Amino acid sequence: MSVPQFCTEYMLSSLAGKNLQRALSVLAEATGTTVILFDERGEAVVGPMAGTSLFRQLIETAPGRERVIAAHRAAISPNDERQAAALAGGWFDRFAIPIVRGDRRAGTLTLGDRPREPLPETVVRQLADAAGVGADLLLAAARELPCWTAETHRAVGNLATVMAEMFVSLCMQDEDLRHRIAELSAVYNIAGLFAGTLDLQAILDQTARMVCDVMKVKACSIRMLDAATGLLTIKAVHNLSWEYLEKGPVSVSANPIDRAAINGEMVRIADAPSDPRVRYPEQARREGLVSGLVCGMIYRGTAVGVIRVYTGEPHTFTPFEESLLQAVASQTAAAIVNARLMGETLAAERYARQIAYAGDVQRRMIPRQPPGCKQVEIGALYRPTYRVGGDFYDFIQLPKGNLGIGIADVSGKGVPASLLMASLRSALRVYAYFTYDVDKIMAEVNRHMCRDTSAGEFTTVFYGVLTPDGRRLTYCNAGHDPPMRLRHGRISYLETGGTVVGIDPAAAYERGIADLQPGDIVFLYTDGAVEALNFADQQFGRKRLAESLKRYADQPAERIVQNINWDLRRFRGLADRLDDVTLVVLKIR
């Protein structure tokens, strides 16, 4: 990205624009001048900011504003005499400070519009006529207009230069931030790649291709380690010839580069044809390989292979490129291990049939599709860790057009959790039909679950009743992750209720009321979404979950839950999903 381009993008960005407006407004007031920031094309991107009453009046009208901008633009190109005379016949001095990084001009800061001596009345009236403002008011403002002195002229010029240098620094910081965002995006995309397939060869082929695309290198090779023989065998490549690939297996013990990589070192190759550590330098020369970077694919302390990248020109790899290759190597190692273990994770045939049957029964308990509501658009998603799980959500059609909405998370996983879930669902439906008060419903459900649960078993439940017009949700939260209400970009939480159900039969519950407006979104979820872990053992967290909700808020409800689920999958990469995930979105029309 060129210097002018990134500076222009910085100037036009909303946050930077507001900050620049404030800074230049303060500069104008402090110096009693008019300040404008132009881009490299001579277009005014910030300002004019007027620090005097006279020029504030002038720029309030379109003709006056255009003339002020034209006069400042003329200061950038002083050879244009027609433009130089566009404002008061040259009565005003202006500075034009170029914004430069290296030999590139990214824009110009102009500052001035103070006269060298008091303005004659005829000049002020000419300005008033040209701008279409009242002459009397402008004459009064002209009497207060400060004139340049040698001292103020010099001081303001120095200050303008400092401001221009500060702006260059801001542009450079913004450029660095954009670069870091691009780098993080690359890591994010590569991690997302692994979420799409468990086919080992497909993962390796896609990884080799993706690494070349992201790192802008000539070629990539991935070798798998046979722990029994100590040999590295090529399993995937990108942009390498068949002749190069026919070199055969490489022994770790005889190759210092791969041995170091297997032991966790990042190995740098400045020039492959002349590096004494390279086993086949002549083949590297014929292949056009110059600089290289080699990293071991290590999963939980165990090496599974080596990944190499090469450039076609001399290149010094940056710390980011090294960390990126390290991240890819770690993710690929995990993908390899997971693929190898797939067969070992299959349950016995009899147990698998039982699980499949239980899963079918449980899926029939989950609504196939949300109910149709005129005032509310509903999207829902359920992803159990195993074929059966302890999460569930439900929609209950109630009298007078009310809609019951429940979501719950039973402690534990698998068949035991699914059985408790079925018991909870039945109890909730029975009591919801005959009792309207949600706090009383929750108390009855709690007593029912206390009879069905053993020590250490419990359930978090959120249940609410939505009015037919979609404007009020009466709810009770029994220890569940609090649903989010998104309104105008701000998140609030629905927390009123009580403790989890299934522990204390005497527990009391409260009900809460959430008033809703068109455009509001109510987001229900289980802790599997909040506690999802990546390979660094970092949780997805409620903050990321809220950011995902805001990011997709303008989409249909069903798309919102699908996209949030994809955010979770990309965050995890190929890390194990440790808990069920259930998402429900209510979008108020």
Coordinates of C-alpha atoms in Angstrom, one line a residue:
M1 CA 0.0 0.0 0.0
S2 CA 1.4 3.4 -1.0
V3 CA 1.9 6.2 1.5
P4 CA -0.7 8.4 0.0
Q5 CA -3.2 5.6 -0.1
F6 CA -2.9 4.6 3.5
C7 CA -2.9 8.2 4.7
T8 CA -6.1 8.9 2.7
E9 CA -7.7 5.8 4.2
Y10 CA -6.7 7.0 7.6
M11 CA -8.1 10.5 7.0
L12 CA -11.4 9.1 5.7
S13 CA -11.9 6.5 8.5
S14 CA -14.6 7.6 10.9
L15 CA -12.6 7.3 14.1
A16 CA -9.6 9.1 12.7
G17 CA -11.8 11.7 11.1
K18 CA -13.4 12.7 14.4
N19 CA -10.1 12.8 16.1
L20 CA -8.5 14.9 13.4
Q21 CA -11.5 17.3 13.4
R22 CA -11.1 17.9 17.1
A23 CA -7.3 18.4 16.8
L24 CA -7.6 20.8 13.9
S25 CA -10.4 22.6 15.5
V26 CA -8.3 23.2 18.6
L27 CA -5.4 24.3 16.3
A28 CA -7.6 26.8 14.5
E29 CA -8.9 28.3 17.8
A30 CA -5.5 28.5 19.4
T31 CA -3.9 30.2 16.4
G32 CA -6.8 32.3 15.2
T33 CA -6.5 30.8 11.8
T34 CA -8.5 28.6 9.3
V35 CA -7.2 25.1 9.0
I36 CA -7.8 22.5 6.2
L37 CA -6.3 19.1 5.6
F38 CA -6.1 18.1 1.9
D39 CA -5.3 14.6 0.5
E40 CA -2.7 13.9 -2.2
R41 CA -5.2 14.8 -4.9
G42 CA -5.9 18.2 -3.4
E43 CA -9.3 17.3 -2.0
A44 CA -10.3 18.7 1.4
V45 CA -10.9 15.8 3.7
V46 CA -11.0 17.6 7.0
G47 CA -12.1 21.2 7.5
P48 CA -12.2 24.0 7.0
M49 CA -12.0 24.7 10.7
A50 CA -12.3 28.4 11.4
G51 CA -10.7 29.9 14.5
T52 CA -12.1 33.4 13.9
S53 CA -15.6 34.8 13.8
L54 CA -15.2 36.3 10.3
F55 CA -14.3 33.0 8.7
R56 CA -16.8 31.0 10.7
Q57 CA -19.5 33.2 9.1
L58 CA -17.9 32.8 5.6
I59 CA -17.8 29.0 5.7
E60 CA -21.4 28.8 6.9
T61 CA -22.6 29.4 3.3
A62 CA -21.8 27.1 0.4
P63 CA -20.3 29.9 -1.8
G64 CA -18.2 31.1 1.1
R65 CA -17.0 27.6 2.0
E66 CA -16.0 26.9 -1.6
R67 CA -14.0 30.1 -1.8
V68 CA -12.1 29.5 1.4
I69 CA -11.3 25.9 0.3
A70 CA -10.2 27.2 -3.2
A71 CA -8.0 29.8 -1.7
H72 CA -6.3 27.2 0.6
R73 CA -5.9 24.8 -2.3
A74 CA -4.2 27.7 -4.3
A75 CA -1.7 27.9 -1.5
I76 CA -0.7 24.3 -2.4
S77 CA -0.2 25.4 -6.1
P78 CA 1.0 29.0 -5.8
N79 CA 1.6 29.2 -9.6
D80 CA -2.2 29.3 -10.2
E81 CA -2.8 33.0 -10.0
R82 CA -6.5 32.8 -10.8
Q83 CA -7.1 30.6 -7.7
A84 CA -4.7 32.6 -5.6
A85 CA -7.0 35.7 -6.1
A86 CA -10.1 33.7 -5.3
L87 CA -10.4 35.2 -1.8
A88 CA -10.1 38.9 -1.1
G89 CA -7.5 39.6 -3.7
G90 CA -4.6 38.1 -1.7
W91 CA -5.1 39.9 1.6
F92 CA -4.6 36.8 3.6
D93 CA -1.4 34.8 4.3
R94 CA -1.5 31.0 4.4
F95 CA 0.9 28.2 5.2
A96 CA 0.9 25.0 3.1
I97 CA 2.8 22.3 5.0
P98 CA 3.3 19.1 2.9
I99 CA 2.7 15.8 4.7
V100 CA 5.6 13.6 3.5
R101 CA 7.0 10.2 4.4
G102 CA 10.2 9.5 2.6
D103 CA 9.9 10.9 -0.9
R104 CA 6.1 10.5 -1.1
R105 CA 3.7 13.4 -0.5
A106 CA 0.5 12.1 1.1
G107 CA -1.3 15.4 1.6
T108 CA -1.1 19.0 2.7
L109 CA -2.0 20.9 5.9
T110 CA -3.0 24.5 5.1
L111 CA -3.3 27.1 7.8
G112 CA -3.8 30.9 7.7
D113 CA -6.5 33.5 6.8
R114 CA -5.1 36.2 9.0
P115 CA -4.3 39.5 7.3
R116 CA -1.0 41.4 7.5
E117 CA -3.0 44.6 8.3
P118 CA -6.6 45.5 9.2
L119 CA -9.0 44.8 6.3
P120 CA -10.5 47.8 4.5
E121 CA -14.3 48.0 4.6
T122 CA -14.5 47.6 0.8
V123 CA -12.7 44.2 1.1
V124 CA -15.0 43.0 3.8
R125 CA -18.0 44.0 1.8
Q126 CA -16.6 42.1 -1.2
L127 CA -16.2 39.0 1.0
A128 CA -19.8 39.4 2.3
D129 CA -21.2 39.7 -1.2
A130 CA -19.3 36.8 -2.6
A131 CA -20.2 34.5 0.4
G132 CA -23.8 35.7 0.7
V133 CA -23.6 36.8 4.3
G134 CA -24.6 40.0 6.1
A135 CA -22.0 42.8 5.6
D136 CA -22.6 44.4 9.0
L137 CA -22.0 41.2 10.9
L138 CA -18.9 40.5 8.8
L139 CA -17.6 44.1 9.4
A140 CA -18.0 43.6 13.2
A141 CA -16.1 40.3 12.9
A142 CA -13.4 41.9 10.8
R143 CA -12.6 44.5 13.5
E144 CA -11.7 41.6 15.8
L145 CA -9.6 39.7 13.2
P146 CA -6.0 39.4 14.5
C147 CA -3.3 40.5 12.1
W148 CA 0.0 38.7 11.6
T149 CA 3.1 39.8 13.4
A150 CA 6.6 38.5 12.7
E151 CA 6.5 36.6 15.9
T152 CA 3.1 35.0 15.4
H153 CA 3.9 34.3 11.8
R154 CA 7.0 32.3 12.9
A155 CA 5.3 30.6 15.8
V156 CA 2.3 29.5 13.8
G157 CA 4.5 28.2 11.0
N158 CA 6.5 26.1 13.4
L159 CA 3.3 24.8 15.0
A160 CA 1.9 23.8 11.7
T161 CA 5.0 21.9 10.8
V162 CA 4.8 20.0 14.1
M163 CA 1.2 19.1 13.4
A164 CA 2.1 17.8 9.9
E165 CA 4.8 15.7 11.4
M166 CA 2.4 14.4 14.0
F167 CA -0.1 13.5 11.3
V168 CA 2.6 11.5 9.4
S169 CA 3.3 9.6 12.7
L170 CA -0.4 8.8 13.0
C171 CA -0.5 7.6 9.4
M172 CA 2.4 5.3 10.1
Q173 CA 0.7 3.9 13.3
D174 CA -2.4 3.3 11.3
E175 CA -0.5 1.6 8.5
D176 CA 1.2 -0.7 11.1
L177 CA -2.2 -1.4 12.7
R178 CA -3.7 -2.3 9.3
H179 CA -0.7 -4.6 8.6
R180 CA -1.2 -6.4 11.9
I181 CA -4.9 -6.8 11.2
A182 CA -4.1 -8.3 7.8
E183 CA -1.6 -10.7 9.6
L184 CA -4.2 -11.7 12.2
S185 CA -6.7 -12.2 9.4
A186 CA -4.3 -14.6 7.7
V187 CA -3.9 -16.7 10.8
Y188 CA -7.7 -16.6 11.3
N189 CA -8.3 -17.9 7.8
I190 CA -5.8 -20.7 8.1
A191 CA -7.3 -21.8 11.4
G192 CA -10.8 -21.7 9.8
L193 CA -9.5 -24.0 7.0
F194 CA -9.0 -26.8 9.5
A195 CA -12.6 -26.6 10.7
G196 CA -13.9 -27.7 7.3
T197 CA -12.6 -31.3 7.0
L198 CA -11.1 -34.2 8.8
D199 CA -9.6 -35.8 5.7
L200 CA -5.9 -35.9 6.3
Q201 CA -4.7 -35.7 2.7
A202 CA -7.1 -32.9 2.0
I203 CA -5.9 -31.0 5.1
L204 CA -2.2 -31.4 4.0
D205 CA -2.9 -30.4 0.4
Q206 CA -4.9 -27.3 1.4
T207 CA -2.3 -26.3 4.0
A208 CA 0.5 -26.4 1.5
R209 CA -1.4 -24.3 -1.0
M210 CA -2.7 -21.8 1.7
V211 CA 0.8 -21.3 3.2
C212 CA 2.1 -20.3 -0.2
D213 CA -0.8 -17.9 -0.8
V214 CA -0.6 -16.3 2.6
M215 CA 3.2 -16.0 3.0
K216 CA 3.7 -15.1 -0.7
V217 CA 6.4 -17.8 -1.0
K218 CA 7.4 -19.9 -4.0
A219 CA 6.9 -23.4 -2.7
C220 CA 5.9 -25.4 0.3
S221 CA 6.4 -29.1 1.3
I222 CA 5.0 -31.1 4.2
R223 CA 6.8 -34.3 5.3
M224 CA 5.4 -36.8 7.8
L225 CA 7.6 -38.5 10.4
D226 CA 7.6 -42.2 10.9
A227 CA 8.5 -42.5 14.5
A228 CA 9.6 -46.1 14.2
T229 CA 12.2 -45.5 11.3
G230 CA 13.0 -41.8 11.8
L231 CA 12.3 -41.1 8.2
L232 CA 10.5 -38.1 6.8
T233 CA 8.3 -38.8 3.8
I234 CA 6.7 -36.1 1.6
K235 CA 2.9 -36.1 1.9
A236 CA 1.9 -32.7 0.4
V237 CA 3.6 -30.1 -1.8
H238 CA 2.8 -26.9 -3.7
N239 CA 4.7 -25.6 -6.7
L240 CA 7.5 -28.2 -6.7
S241 CA 8.4 -30.4 -9.7
W242 CA 8.1 -34.2 -9.8
E243 CA 11.9 -34.4 -10.2
Y244 CA 12.4 -32.6 -6.9
L245 CA 9.8 -34.8 -5.2
E246 CA 11.6 -38.0 -6.2
K247 CA 14.5 -37.4 -3.8
G248 CA 12.9 -40.0 -1.5
P249 CA 12.6 -40.1 2.3
V250 CA 14.9 -38.0 4.4
S251 CA 16.5 -39.4 7.6
V252 CA 16.1 -37.1 10.6
S253 CA 19.4 -38.3 12.0
A254 CA 21.3 -37.4 8.8
N255 CA 19.7 -34.0 8.2
P256 CA 20.6 -31.2 10.7
I257 CA 17.9 -28.9 9.4
D258 CA 15.1 -31.3 10.0
R259 CA 16.6 -32.6 13.2
A260 CA 16.6 -29.1 14.6
A261 CA 13.0 -28.4 13.4
I262 CA 11.8 -31.7 15.0
N263 CA 13.4 -30.5 18.3
G264 CA 11.3 -27.3 18.2
E265 CA 13.7 -24.9 16.5
M266 CA 12.8 -22.5 13.7
V267 CA 15.4 -23.1 11.0
R268 CA 16.3 -20.3 8.6
I269 CA 18.0 -20.9 5.3
A270 CA 19.5 -17.8 3.7
D271 CA 20.6 -19.5 0.4
A272 CA 19.6 -23.1 -0.1
P273 CA 22.1 -23.9 -3.0
S274 CA 25.1 -22.7 -0.9
D275 CA 24.0 -23.8 2.6
P276 CA 26.1 -26.8 3.8
R277 CA 23.2 -28.1 5.8
V278 CA 21.0 -28.6 2.7
R279 CA 21.1 -32.2 1.6
Y280 CA 20.3 -31.6 -2.1
P281 CA 21.7 -28.2 -3.0
E282 CA 21.9 -28.9 -6.8
Q283 CA 18.3 -29.9 -7.0
A284 CA 17.4 -26.7 -5.0
R285 CA 19.3 -24.6 -7.6
R286 CA 17.6 -26.3 -10.5
E287 CA 14.2 -25.8 -8.8
G288 CA 14.9 -22.1 -8.3
L289 CA 14.7 -22.3 -4.5
V290 CA 16.7 -19.6 -2.6
S291 CA 15.7 -18.7 1.0
G292 CA 13.8 -21.1 3.2
L293 CA 12.1 -21.5 6.6
V294 CA 11.6 -24.9 8.3
C295 CA 9.4 -25.6 11.2
G296 CA 8.5 -28.8 13.0
M297 CA 4.9 -29.9 13.3
I298 CA 4.6 -30.7 17.0
Y299 CA 1.5 -31.7 18.9
R300 CA 1.6 -31.8 22.7
G301 CA 5.3 -32.4 22.7
T302 CA 5.3 -35.1 20.0
A303 CA 6.8 -34.3 16.5
V304 CA 4.6 -35.6 13.6
G305 CA 6.5 -34.0 10.7
V306 CA 8.1 -30.9 9.2
I307 CA 6.8 -28.1 7.1
R308 CA 9.2 -26.1 4.7
V309 CA 8.6 -23.0 2.7
Y310 CA 10.9 -21.5 0.0
T311 CA 11.2 -18.3 -1.9
G312 CA 12.5 -17.8 -5.4
E313 CA 14.5 -14.7 -4.4
P314 CA 16.8 -13.9 -1.4
H315 CA 14.5 -13.1 1.5
T316 CA 14.8 -12.5 5.2
F317 CA 11.8 -13.8 7.0
T318 CA 10.1 -11.5 9.4
P319 CA 9.1 -12.4 13.0
F320 CA 5.4 -12.4 11.8
E321 CA 6.2 -14.9 9.0
E322 CA 7.9 -17.1 11.5
S323 CA 5.1 -17.0 14.0
L324 CA 2.6 -17.6 11.2
L325 CA 4.4 -20.7 10.0
Q326 CA 4.6 -21.9 13.6
A327 CA 0.9 -21.5 14.0
V328 CA 0.2 -23.3 10.8
A329 CA 2.6 -26.1 11.8
S330 CA 0.9 -26.5 15.2
Q331 CA -2.6 -26.6 13.7
T332 CA -1.5 -29.0 11.0
A333 CA 0.1 -31.3 13.6
A334 CA -3.2 -31.3 15.6
A335 CA -5.1 -32.1 12.4
I336 CA -2.8 -35.0 11.6
V337 CA -3.1 -36.4 15.1
N338 CA -6.9 -36.0 15.1
A339 CA -7.2 -37.7 11.7
R340 CA -5.0 -40.6 12.9
L341 CA -7.2 -41.0 16.0
M342 CA -10.5 -41.1 14.2
G343 CA -10.6 -44.9 14.0
E344 CA -9.6 -45.3 17.6
T345 CA -12.5 -43.0 18.8
L346 CA -15.2 -45.2 17.2
A347 CA -17.4 -46.9 19.9
A348 CA -18.3 -50.6 19.8
E349 CA -21.0 -51.5 17.3
R350 CA -23.6 -52.2 19.9
Y351 CA -23.0 -49.1 21.9
A352 CA -23.0 -47.1 18.7
R353 CA -26.4 -48.4 17.7
Q354 CA -27.8 -47.4 21.2
I355 CA -26.3 -43.9 20.9
A356 CA -27.7 -43.5 17.4
Y357 CA -31.2 -44.5 18.6
A358 CA -31.0 -42.2 21.6
G359 CA -29.9 -39.4 19.4
D360 CA -32.8 -39.9 17.1
V361 CA -35.2 -39.8 20.0
Q362 CA -33.6 -36.6 21.3
R363 CA -33.6 -34.9 18.0
R364 CA -37.3 -35.5 17.8
M365 CA -37.6 -33.5 21.0
I366 CA -35.9 -30.5 19.5
P367 CA -38.2 -28.4 17.4
R368 CA -37.6 -29.1 13.7
Q369 CA -38.2 -25.4 12.9
P370 CA -39.1 -22.3 14.9
P371 CA -42.8 -21.4 15.1
G372 CA -44.1 -18.8 12.7
C373 CA -44.7 -15.4 14.4
K374 CA -45.7 -12.2 12.8
Q375 CA -43.9 -10.0 15.3
V376 CA -40.8 -12.1 15.9
E377 CA -38.3 -13.8 13.6
I378 CA -36.7 -16.9 15.2
G379 CA -33.5 -18.8 14.4
A380 CA -32.2 -21.7 16.4
L381 CA -29.3 -24.1 16.3
Y382 CA -28.3 -27.2 18.4
R383 CA -25.0 -29.0 18.3
P384 CA -24.4 -31.7 20.8
T385 CA -20.9 -32.8 21.7
Y386 CA -21.9 -36.5 21.2
R387 CA -24.8 -37.9 19.3
V388 CA -26.9 -37.2 22.4
G389 CA -26.4 -34.3 24.8
G390 CA -27.7 -32.3 27.7
D391 CA -28.7 -29.1 25.9
F392 CA -32.1 -28.4 24.6
Y393 CA -34.4 -25.6 23.5
D394 CA -38.1 -25.6 23.1
F395 CA -41.0 -23.4 21.9
I396 CA -44.4 -23.9 23.6
Q397 CA -47.6 -22.5 22.0
L398 CA -49.6 -21.1 24.9
P399 CA -53.2 -19.8 25.2
K400 CA -54.0 -16.3 24.0
G401 CA -51.2 -16.3 21.5
N402 CA -48.4 -16.3 24.0
L403 CA -45.2 -18.2 23.2
G404 CA -43.1 -20.0 25.7
I405 CA -39.4 -20.1 25.1
G406 CA -37.0 -22.4 27.0
I407 CA -33.4 -23.2 26.9
A408 CA -31.4 -25.5 29.3
D409 CA -28.1 -27.1 29.9
V410 CA -28.0 -30.4 31.9
S411 CA -24.7 -31.1 33.7
G412 CA -22.8 -33.9 32.1
K413 CA -22.8 -35.3 28.6
G414 CA -24.0 -38.3 26.6
V415 CA -26.9 -40.6 27.4
P416 CA -27.2 -39.7 31.1
A417 CA -27.5 -36.0 30.3
S418 CA -30.0 -36.7 27.5
L419 CA -32.3 -38.6 29.9
L420 CA -32.3 -35.7 32.3
M421 CA -33.0 -33.4 29.4
A422 CA -36.0 -35.4 28.4
S423 CA -37.3 -35.3 32.0
L424 CA -36.8 -31.6 32.2
R425 CA -38.5 -30.9 28.9
S426 CA -41.5 -32.9 29.9
A427 CA -41.8 -31.1 33.3
L428 CA -41.4 -27.7 31.7
R429 CA -44.1 -28.4 29.1
V430 CA -46.6 -29.8 31.7
Y431 CA -46.2 -26.9 34.1
A432 CA -46.1 -24.2 31.4
Y433 CA -49.5 -25.2 30.1
F434 CA -51.2 -24.9 33.5
T435 CA -49.3 -22.0 35.1
Y436 CA -48.6 -18.6 33.6
D437 CA -46.3 -17.2 36.3
V438 CA -42.8 -18.1 35.2
D439 CA -41.4 -18.0 38.7
K440 CA -43.9 -20.6 39.9
I441 CA -43.3 -22.7 36.8
M442 CA -39.5 -22.7 37.6
A443 CA -40.2 -23.7 41.2
E444 CA -42.3 -26.7 40.1
V445 CA -39.7 -27.7 37.6
N446 CA -37.0 -27.5 40.3
R447 CA -39.0 -29.8 42.6
H448 CA -39.5 -32.3 39.8
M449 CA -35.9 -32.3 38.9
C450 CA -34.8 -32.7 42.5
R451 CA -36.6 -36.1 42.5
D452 CA -34.9 -37.2 39.3
T453 CA -31.3 -36.1 39.9
S454 CA -28.4 -37.6 41.8
A455 CA -25.8 -35.8 43.9
G456 CA -23.8 -33.5 41.7
E457 CA -26.4 -33.4 38.9
F458 CA -28.1 -30.1 38.1
T459 CA -29.6 -28.1 35.3
T460 CA -29.4 -24.5 34.3
V461 CA -32.7 -23.3 32.8
F462 CA -34.0 -20.1 31.2
Y463 CA -37.8 -19.9 30.5
G464 CA -39.7 -16.9 29.2
V465 CA -43.1 -16.0 27.9
L466 CA -43.4 -13.7 24.9
T467 CA -46.5 -11.7 24.4
P468 CA -48.4 -12.0 21.0
D469 CA -47.2 -8.5 20.0
G470 CA -43.6 -9.4 20.7
R471 CA -43.2 -6.4 23.0
R472 CA -42.7 -8.0 26.4
L473 CA -40.8 -11.1 27.6
T474 CA -41.6 -12.3 31.1
Y475 CA -38.8 -14.6 32.2
C476 CA -37.1 -16.6 34.9
N477 CA -33.4 -17.4 34.8
A478 CA -32.4 -20.4 36.9
G479 CA -28.6 -20.2 36.9
H480 CA -28.4 -20.1 33.1
D481 CA -25.9 -18.0 31.1
P482 CA -27.9 -14.8 30.9
P483 CA -29.4 -14.1 27.5
M484 CA -28.4 -10.9 25.7
R485 CA -30.7 -8.2 24.6
L486 CA -29.2 -6.2 21.8
R487 CA -30.6 -2.7 21.2
H488 CA -29.0 0.0 19.1
G489 CA -25.6 -1.7 19.4
R490 CA -25.7 -2.0 23.2
I491 CA -26.0 -5.3 25.1
S492 CA -28.0 -5.9 28.3
Y493 CA -28.5 -9.2 30.1
L494 CA -31.6 -11.0 31.4
E495 CA -30.4 -12.3 34.8
T496 CA -33.4 -12.2 37.2
G497 CA -34.4 -15.6 38.5
G498 CA -32.6 -17.9 41.0
T499 CA -30.3 -20.9 41.4
V500 CA -29.9 -23.9 39.2
V501 CA -32.7 -26.6 39.3
G502 CA -32.3 -30.1 40.7
I503 CA -30.3 -29.3 43.9
D504 CA -32.6 -27.6 46.5
P505 CA -36.3 -28.4 46.4
A506 CA -37.1 -25.4 48.5
A507 CA -35.3 -22.9 46.2
A508 CA -37.3 -19.7 45.4
Y509 CA -37.3 -17.9 42.1
E510 CA -38.1 -14.4 40.8
R511 CA -39.4 -13.3 37.5
G512 CA -38.1 -10.5 35.3
I513 CA -39.6 -8.5 32.6
A514 CA -37.8 -7.4 29.4
D515 CA -39.6 -4.7 27.4
L516 CA -38.8 -5.1 23.7
Q517 CA -38.8 -2.8 20.7
P518 CA -38.8 -3.3 17.0
G519 CA -35.2 -4.1 16.0
D520 CA -34.3 -5.6 19.3
I521 CA -32.5 -9.0 19.4
V522 CA -32.8 -11.5 22.2
F523 CA -30.0 -14.0 22.1
L524 CA -30.2 -17.3 24.2
Y525 CA -27.2 -19.6 24.4
T526 CA -25.7 -22.4 26.5
D527 CA -22.2 -22.3 28.1
G528 CA -20.8 -24.4 25.3
A529 CA -20.6 -21.2 23.2
V530 CA -19.0 -19.2 26.0
E531 CA -16.5 -21.8 27.1
A532 CA -15.3 -23.0 23.7
L533 CA -11.5 -23.4 23.8
N534 CA -8.9 -23.0 21.1
F535 CA -5.4 -24.6 21.1
A536 CA -4.1 -21.9 23.4
D537 CA -6.7 -22.9 26.0
Q538 CA -8.4 -19.5 25.5
Q539 CA -12.1 -19.3 25.9
F540 CA -14.3 -17.8 23.2
G541 CA -15.9 -15.9 26.0
R542 CA -19.0 -13.8 26.4
K543 CA -17.3 -10.7 25.0
R544 CA -16.5 -12.4 21.6
L545 CA -20.0 -13.9 21.6
A546 CA -21.5 -10.4 22.0
E547 CA -19.2 -9.1 19.2
S548 CA -20.4 -11.8 16.9
L549 CA -24.0 -11.0 17.7
K550 CA -23.4 -7.3 16.8
R551 CA -21.5 -8.2 13.7
Y552 CA -24.4 -10.2 12.2
A553 CA -27.3 -8.2 13.7
D554 CA -28.6 -7.0 10.4
Q555 CA -29.0 -10.5 9.0
P556 CA -32.0 -12.9 9.3
A557 CA -32.3 -14.7 12.6
E558 CA -31.4 -18.1 11.1
R559 CA -28.3 -16.6 9.4
I560 CA -27.3 -15.0 12.7
V561 CA -27.1 -18.4 14.6
Q562 CA -25.4 -20.1 11.7
N563 CA -22.7 -17.3 11.4
I564 CA -22.1 -17.3 15.2
N565 CA -21.6 -21.0 15.1
W566 CA -19.1 -20.6 12.3
D567 CA -17.3 -18.0 14.4
L568 CA -17.1 -20.6 17.2
R569 CA -15.7 -23.3 14.8
R570 CA -13.1 -21.0 13.4
F571 CA -12.0 -20.0 16.9
R572 CA -11.6 -23.6 18.0
G573 CA -9.9 -24.7 14.8
L574 CA -9.5 -28.5 15.3
A575 CA -9.5 -28.3 19.1
D576 CA -12.0 -30.7 20.6
R577 CA -15.5 -29.3 21.2
L578 CA -15.9 -30.0 24.9
D579 CA -19.6 -29.1 25.4
D580 CA -22.9 -28.9 23.6
V581 CA -23.7 -25.7 21.8
T582 CA -27.3 -24.3 21.6
L583 CA -28.1 -20.9 20.1
V584 CA -31.5 -19.2 19.8
V585 CA -32.1 -15.8 18.3
L586 CA -35.4 -13.8 18.6
K587 CA -35.5 -10.8 16.3
I588 CA -38.3 -8.4 17.1
R589 CA -40.0 -7.0 14.0

